[in-house]
CSV table of C-alpha atoms in Angstrom, one decimal:
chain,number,residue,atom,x,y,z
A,56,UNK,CA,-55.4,-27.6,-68.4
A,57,UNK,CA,-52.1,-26.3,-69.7
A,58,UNK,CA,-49.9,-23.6,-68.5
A,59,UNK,CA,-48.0,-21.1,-70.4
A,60,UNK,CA,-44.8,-20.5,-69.9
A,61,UNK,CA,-43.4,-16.6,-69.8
A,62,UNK,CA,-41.7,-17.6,-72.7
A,63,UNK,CA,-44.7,-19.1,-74.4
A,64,UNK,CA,-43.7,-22.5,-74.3
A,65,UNK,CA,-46.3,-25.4,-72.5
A,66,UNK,CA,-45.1,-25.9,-69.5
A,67,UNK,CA,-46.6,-29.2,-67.7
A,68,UNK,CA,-45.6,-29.4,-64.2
A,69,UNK,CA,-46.6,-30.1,-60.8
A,70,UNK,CA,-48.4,-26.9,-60.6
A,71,UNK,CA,-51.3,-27.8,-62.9
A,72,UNK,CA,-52.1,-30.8,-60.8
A,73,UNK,CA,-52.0,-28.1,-57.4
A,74,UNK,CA,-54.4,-25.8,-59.2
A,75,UNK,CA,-56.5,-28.5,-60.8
A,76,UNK,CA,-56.9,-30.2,-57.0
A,77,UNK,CA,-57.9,-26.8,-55.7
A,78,UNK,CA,-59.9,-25.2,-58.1
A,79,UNK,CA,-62.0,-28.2,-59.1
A,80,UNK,CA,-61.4,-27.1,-62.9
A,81,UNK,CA,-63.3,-30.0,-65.2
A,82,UNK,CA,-60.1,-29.9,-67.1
A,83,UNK,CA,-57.3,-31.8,-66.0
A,84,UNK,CA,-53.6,-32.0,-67.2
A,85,UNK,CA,-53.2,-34.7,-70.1
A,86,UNK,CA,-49.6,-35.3,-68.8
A,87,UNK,CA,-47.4,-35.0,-65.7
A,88,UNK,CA,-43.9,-36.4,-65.3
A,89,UNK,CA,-43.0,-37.8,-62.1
A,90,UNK,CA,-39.8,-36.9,-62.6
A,91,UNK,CA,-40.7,-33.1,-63.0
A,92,UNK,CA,-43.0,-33.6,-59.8
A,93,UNK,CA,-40.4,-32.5,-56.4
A,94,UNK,CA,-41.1,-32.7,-53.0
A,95,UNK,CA,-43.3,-30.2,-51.8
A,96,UNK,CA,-41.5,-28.2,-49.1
A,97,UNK,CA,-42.4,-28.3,-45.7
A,98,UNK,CA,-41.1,-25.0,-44.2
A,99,UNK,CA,-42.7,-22.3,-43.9
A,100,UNK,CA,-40.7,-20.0,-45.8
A,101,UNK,CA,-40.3,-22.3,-48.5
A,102,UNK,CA,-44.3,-22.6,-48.4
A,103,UNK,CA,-44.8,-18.7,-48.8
A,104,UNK,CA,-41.8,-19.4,-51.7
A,105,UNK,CA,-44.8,-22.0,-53.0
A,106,UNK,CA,-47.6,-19.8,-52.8
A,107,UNK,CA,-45.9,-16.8,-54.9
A,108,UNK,CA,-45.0,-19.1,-57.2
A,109,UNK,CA,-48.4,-20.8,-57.2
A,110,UNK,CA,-50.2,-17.5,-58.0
A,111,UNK,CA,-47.7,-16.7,-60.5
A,112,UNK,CA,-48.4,-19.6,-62.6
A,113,UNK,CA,-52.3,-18.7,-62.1
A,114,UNK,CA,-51.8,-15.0,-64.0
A,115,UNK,CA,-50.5,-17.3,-66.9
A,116,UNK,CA,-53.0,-19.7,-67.2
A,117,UNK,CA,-56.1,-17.4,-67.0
A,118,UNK,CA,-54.3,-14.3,-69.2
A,119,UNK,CA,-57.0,-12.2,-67.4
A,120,UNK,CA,-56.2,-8.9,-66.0
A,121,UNK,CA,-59.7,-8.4,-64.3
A,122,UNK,CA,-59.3,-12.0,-62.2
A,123,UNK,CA,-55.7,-10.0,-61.6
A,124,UNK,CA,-56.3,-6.7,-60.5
A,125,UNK,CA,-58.4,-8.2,-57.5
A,126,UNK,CA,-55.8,-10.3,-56.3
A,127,UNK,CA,-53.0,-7.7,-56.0
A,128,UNK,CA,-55.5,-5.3,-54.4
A,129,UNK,CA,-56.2,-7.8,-51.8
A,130,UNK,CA,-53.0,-8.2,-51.2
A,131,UNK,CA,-51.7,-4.6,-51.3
A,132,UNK,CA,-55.1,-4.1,-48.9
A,133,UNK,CA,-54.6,-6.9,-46.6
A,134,UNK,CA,-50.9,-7.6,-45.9
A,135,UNK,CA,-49.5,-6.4,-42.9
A,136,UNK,CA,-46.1,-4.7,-42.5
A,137,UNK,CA,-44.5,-7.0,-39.6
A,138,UNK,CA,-43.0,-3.8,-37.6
A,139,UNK,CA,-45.5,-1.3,-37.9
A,140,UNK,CA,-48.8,-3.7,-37.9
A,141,UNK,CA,-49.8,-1.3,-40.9
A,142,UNK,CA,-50.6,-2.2,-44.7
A,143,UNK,CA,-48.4,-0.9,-47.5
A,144,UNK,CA,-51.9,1.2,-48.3
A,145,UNK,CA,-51.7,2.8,-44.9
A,146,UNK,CA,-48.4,3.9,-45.5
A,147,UNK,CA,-47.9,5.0,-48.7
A,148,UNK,CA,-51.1,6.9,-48.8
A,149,UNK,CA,-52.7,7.2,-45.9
A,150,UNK,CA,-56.5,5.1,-46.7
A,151,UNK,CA,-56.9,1.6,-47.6
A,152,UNK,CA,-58.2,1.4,-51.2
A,153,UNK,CA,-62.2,0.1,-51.6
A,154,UNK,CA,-61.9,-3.8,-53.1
A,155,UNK,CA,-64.4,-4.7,-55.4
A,156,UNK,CA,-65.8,-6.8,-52.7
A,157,UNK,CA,-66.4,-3.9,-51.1
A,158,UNK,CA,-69.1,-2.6,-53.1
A,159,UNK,CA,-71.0,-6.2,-53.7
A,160,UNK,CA,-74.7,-6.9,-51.7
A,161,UNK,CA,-74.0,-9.5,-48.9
A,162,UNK,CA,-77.0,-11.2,-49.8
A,163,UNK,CA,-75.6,-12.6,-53.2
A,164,UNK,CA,-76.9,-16.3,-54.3
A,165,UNK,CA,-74.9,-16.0,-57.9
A,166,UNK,CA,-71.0,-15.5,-57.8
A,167,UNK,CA,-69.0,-16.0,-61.4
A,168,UNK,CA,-67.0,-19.2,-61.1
A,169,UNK,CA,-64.1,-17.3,-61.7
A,170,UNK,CA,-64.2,-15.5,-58.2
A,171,UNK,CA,-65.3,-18.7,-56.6
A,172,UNK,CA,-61.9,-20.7,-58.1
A,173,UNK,CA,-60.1,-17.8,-56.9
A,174,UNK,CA,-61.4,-17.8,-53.6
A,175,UNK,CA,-61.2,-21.1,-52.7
A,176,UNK,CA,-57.2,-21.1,-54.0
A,177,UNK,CA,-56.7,-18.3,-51.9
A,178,UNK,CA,-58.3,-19.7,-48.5
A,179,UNK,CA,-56.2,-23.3,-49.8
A,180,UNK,CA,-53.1,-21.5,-49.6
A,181,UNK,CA,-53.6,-19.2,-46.4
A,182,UNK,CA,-54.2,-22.7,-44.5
A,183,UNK,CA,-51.8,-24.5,-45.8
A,184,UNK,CA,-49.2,-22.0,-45.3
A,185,UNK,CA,-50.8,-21.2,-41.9
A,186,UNK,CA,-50.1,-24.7,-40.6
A,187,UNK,CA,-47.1,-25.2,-42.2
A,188,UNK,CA,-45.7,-21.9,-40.3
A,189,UNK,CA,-47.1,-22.9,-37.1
A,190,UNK,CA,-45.2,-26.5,-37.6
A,191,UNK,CA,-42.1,-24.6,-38.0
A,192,UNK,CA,-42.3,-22.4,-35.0
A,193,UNK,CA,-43.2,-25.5,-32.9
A,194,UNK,CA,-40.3,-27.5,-34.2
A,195,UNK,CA,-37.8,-24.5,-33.5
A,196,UNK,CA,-39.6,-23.5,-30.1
A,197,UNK,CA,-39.1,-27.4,-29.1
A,198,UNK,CA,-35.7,-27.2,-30.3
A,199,UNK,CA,-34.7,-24.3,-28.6
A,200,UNK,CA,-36.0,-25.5,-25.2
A,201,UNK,CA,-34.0,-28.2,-25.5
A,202,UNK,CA,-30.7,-26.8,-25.9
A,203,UNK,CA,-31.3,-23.6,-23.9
A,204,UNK,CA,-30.1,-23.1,-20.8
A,205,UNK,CA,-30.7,-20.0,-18.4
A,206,UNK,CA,-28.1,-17.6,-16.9
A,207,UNK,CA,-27.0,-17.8,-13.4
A,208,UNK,CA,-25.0,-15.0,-13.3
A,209,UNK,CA,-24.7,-12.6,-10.5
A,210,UNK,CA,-23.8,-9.2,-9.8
A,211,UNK,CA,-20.2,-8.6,-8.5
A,212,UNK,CA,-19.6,-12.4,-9.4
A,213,UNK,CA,-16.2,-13.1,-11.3
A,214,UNK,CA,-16.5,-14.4,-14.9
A,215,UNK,CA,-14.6,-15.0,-17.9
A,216,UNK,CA,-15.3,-12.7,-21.4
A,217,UNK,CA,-14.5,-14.4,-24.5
A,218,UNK,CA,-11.9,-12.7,-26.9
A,219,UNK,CA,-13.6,-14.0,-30.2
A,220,UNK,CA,-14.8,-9.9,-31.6
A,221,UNK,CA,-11.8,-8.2,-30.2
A,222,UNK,CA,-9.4,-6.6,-33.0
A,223,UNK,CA,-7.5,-4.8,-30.3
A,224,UNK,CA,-5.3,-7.2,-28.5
A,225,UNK,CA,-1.6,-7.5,-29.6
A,226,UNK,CA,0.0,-10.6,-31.0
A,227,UNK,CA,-0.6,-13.3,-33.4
A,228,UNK,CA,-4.1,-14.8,-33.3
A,229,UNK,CA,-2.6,-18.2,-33.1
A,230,UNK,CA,-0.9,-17.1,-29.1
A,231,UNK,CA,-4.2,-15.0,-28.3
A,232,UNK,CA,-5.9,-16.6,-25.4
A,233,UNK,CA,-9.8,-17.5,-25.7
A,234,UNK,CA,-10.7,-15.9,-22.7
A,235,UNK,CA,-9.5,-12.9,-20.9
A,236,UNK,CA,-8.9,-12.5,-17.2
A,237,UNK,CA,-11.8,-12.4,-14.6
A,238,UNK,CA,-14.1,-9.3,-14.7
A,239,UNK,CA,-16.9,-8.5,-11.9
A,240,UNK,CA,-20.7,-7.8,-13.0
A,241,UNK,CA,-22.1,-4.5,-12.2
A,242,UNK,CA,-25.3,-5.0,-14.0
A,243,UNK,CA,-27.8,-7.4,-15.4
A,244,UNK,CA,-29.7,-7.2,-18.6
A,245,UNK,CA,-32.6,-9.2,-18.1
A,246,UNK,CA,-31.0,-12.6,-19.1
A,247,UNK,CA,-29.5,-12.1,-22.3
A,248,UNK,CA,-26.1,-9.9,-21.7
A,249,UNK,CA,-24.6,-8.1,-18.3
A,250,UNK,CA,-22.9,-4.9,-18.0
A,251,UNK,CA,-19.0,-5.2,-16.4
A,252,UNK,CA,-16.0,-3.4,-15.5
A,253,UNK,CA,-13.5,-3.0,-17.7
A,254,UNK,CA,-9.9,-2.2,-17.2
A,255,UNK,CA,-6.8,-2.2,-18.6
A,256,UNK,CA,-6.5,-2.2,-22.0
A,257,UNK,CA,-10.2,-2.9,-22.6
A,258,UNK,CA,-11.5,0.0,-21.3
A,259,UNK,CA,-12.5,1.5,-24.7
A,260,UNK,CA,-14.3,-1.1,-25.2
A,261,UNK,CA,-18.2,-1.5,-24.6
A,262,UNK,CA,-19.2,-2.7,-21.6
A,263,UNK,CA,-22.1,-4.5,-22.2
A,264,UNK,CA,-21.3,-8.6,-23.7
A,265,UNK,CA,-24.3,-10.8,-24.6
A,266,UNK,CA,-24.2,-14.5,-22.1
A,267,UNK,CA,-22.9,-16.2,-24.9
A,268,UNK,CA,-19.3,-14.6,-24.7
A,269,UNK,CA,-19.0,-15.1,-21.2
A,270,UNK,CA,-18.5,-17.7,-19.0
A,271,UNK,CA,-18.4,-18.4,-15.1
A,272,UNK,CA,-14.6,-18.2,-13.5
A,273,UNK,CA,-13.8,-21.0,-11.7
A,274,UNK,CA,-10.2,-20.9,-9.5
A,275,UNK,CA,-7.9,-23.0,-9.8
A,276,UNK,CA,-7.4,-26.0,-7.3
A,277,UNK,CA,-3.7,-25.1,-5.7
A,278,UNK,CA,-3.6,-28.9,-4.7
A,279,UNK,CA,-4.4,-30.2,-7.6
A,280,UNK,CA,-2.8,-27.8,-10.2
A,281,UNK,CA,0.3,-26.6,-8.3
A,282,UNK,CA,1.8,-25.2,-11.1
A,283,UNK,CA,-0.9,-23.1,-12.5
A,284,UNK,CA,-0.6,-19.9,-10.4
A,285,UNK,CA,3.3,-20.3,-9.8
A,286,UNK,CA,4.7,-17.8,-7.4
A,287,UNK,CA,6.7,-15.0,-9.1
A,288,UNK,CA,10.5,-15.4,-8.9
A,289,UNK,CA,12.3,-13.0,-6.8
A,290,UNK,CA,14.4,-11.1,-8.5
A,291,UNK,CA,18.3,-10.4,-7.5
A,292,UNK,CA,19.2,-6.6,-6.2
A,293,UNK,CA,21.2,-5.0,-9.2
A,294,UNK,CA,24.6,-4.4,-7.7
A,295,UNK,CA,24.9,-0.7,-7.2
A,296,UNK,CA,28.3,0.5,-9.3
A,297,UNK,CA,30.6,3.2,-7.8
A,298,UNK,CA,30.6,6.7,-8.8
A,299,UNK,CA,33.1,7.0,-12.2
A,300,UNK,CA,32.9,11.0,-12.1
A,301,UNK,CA,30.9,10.6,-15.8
A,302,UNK,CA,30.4,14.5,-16.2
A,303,UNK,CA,34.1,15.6,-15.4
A,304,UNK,CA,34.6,12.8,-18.3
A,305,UNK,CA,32.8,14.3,-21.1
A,306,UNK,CA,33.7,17.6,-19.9
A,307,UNK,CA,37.8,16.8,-20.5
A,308,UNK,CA,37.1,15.0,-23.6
A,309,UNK,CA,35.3,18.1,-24.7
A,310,UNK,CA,38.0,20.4,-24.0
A,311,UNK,CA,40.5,17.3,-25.9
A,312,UNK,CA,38.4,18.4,-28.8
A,313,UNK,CA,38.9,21.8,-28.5
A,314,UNK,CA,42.4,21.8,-27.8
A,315,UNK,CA,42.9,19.4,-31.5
């Protein structure tokens, strides 16, 4: 079994064995490097990748537009949009177009081999994919509940918001500080942001920062850091001068001017 390029050159690859392990084809591929065989991926993502590219190398080896048209009405029939939970038929036109299957007797004995191949590639590749999904949602699920850790936070307790998206603060970025001063909570968010109270010059800003920009205030311990809050220094009394009759001043050098 050999597969033909979209430029019409034989292309022998790691695809013909797929297809020929599959499809149970008599014919098998005279020759396969090793070299040209990679690693087949295991994410999911890169499995869907697989599968288009899998049943892209099938509409060149068949050059058959009637095992074709069945497969991209299936899938224009069967996909699901992933925020609406419709198919692209149900919204572009409204009704879901009748497959061939459709209009077949359920009590069939006979089935070309054709449709047989296909269907047995297509149920391969829905599996494999399937598990290969769920093993990457498992490994990220594990992963996050690993690393995750829930929100304390309180309402009305003093915390810490991080200066990392603000644009509005004066100064080089090297002397900005990481952290701005404490801020109380007025509301929660479930657990993934709170709601504060802004002042100063942040109160244009939004009020609402996700948990990962904020962080709990802790005070500082007088005994141990002395030197961290210092006491302001008191200032001297500016000495108050004596009255130097300024306004008859100006008023004589004005009439100077005149008189010149």
């Amino acid at each position: 079994m050999t597969i033909l390029h979209k430029e019409g050159n034989i292309h022998q690859n790691f695809y013909g064995l797929r297809m020929w392990a599959l499809a149970n084809t008599p014919d098998k591929p005279a020759y396969v490097p090793l070299e040209a065989e990679p690693q087949i991926p295991i994410d999911g993502i890169k499995i869907a990748y697989f599968g288009t590219e899998f049943f892209e190398e099938l509409i060149w080896l068949y050059h058959d537009w009637c095992t074709l048209i069945p497969a991209l009405e299936l899938a224009y029939k069967t996909s699901v949009h992933s925020a609406t939970g419709q198919t692209p038929a149900i919204l572009g036109k409204g009704l879901n177009p009748r497959l061939p299957s459709d209009t077949l007797r359920k009590d069939l004995i006979e089935i070309h081999p054709t449709a047989s191949s296909f269907k047995i590639i297509l149920d391969q590749v829905k599996h494999h994919a399937k598990k290969r999904m769920n093993d990457t949602f498992g490994y990220a699920k594990q992963k996050w509940d690993k690393s995750h850790k829930v929100s304390d936070f309180k309402i009305r307790s003093l915390f810490l918001v991080s200066t990392f998206n603000f644009n509005n603060i004066k100064g080089p970025n090297k002397l900005k500080y990481s952290y701005l001063r404490p801020f109380f909570i007025v509301t929660l968010h479930r657990t993934n942001s709170v709601q504060v109270e802004l002042s100063g010059e942040l109160e244009n800003k939004h009020p609402t920062f996700p948990v990962s920009l904020i962080k709990p205030y802790q005070p500082a311990d007088k005994e141990l850091f002395p030197l961290r809050n210092p006491t302001p220094l008191a200032v001297p009394p500016v000495e108050q001068n004596e009255d130097k009759n300024i306004k008859k001043f100006i008023k004589e050098k004005q009439l100077r001017g005149k008189n010149q």
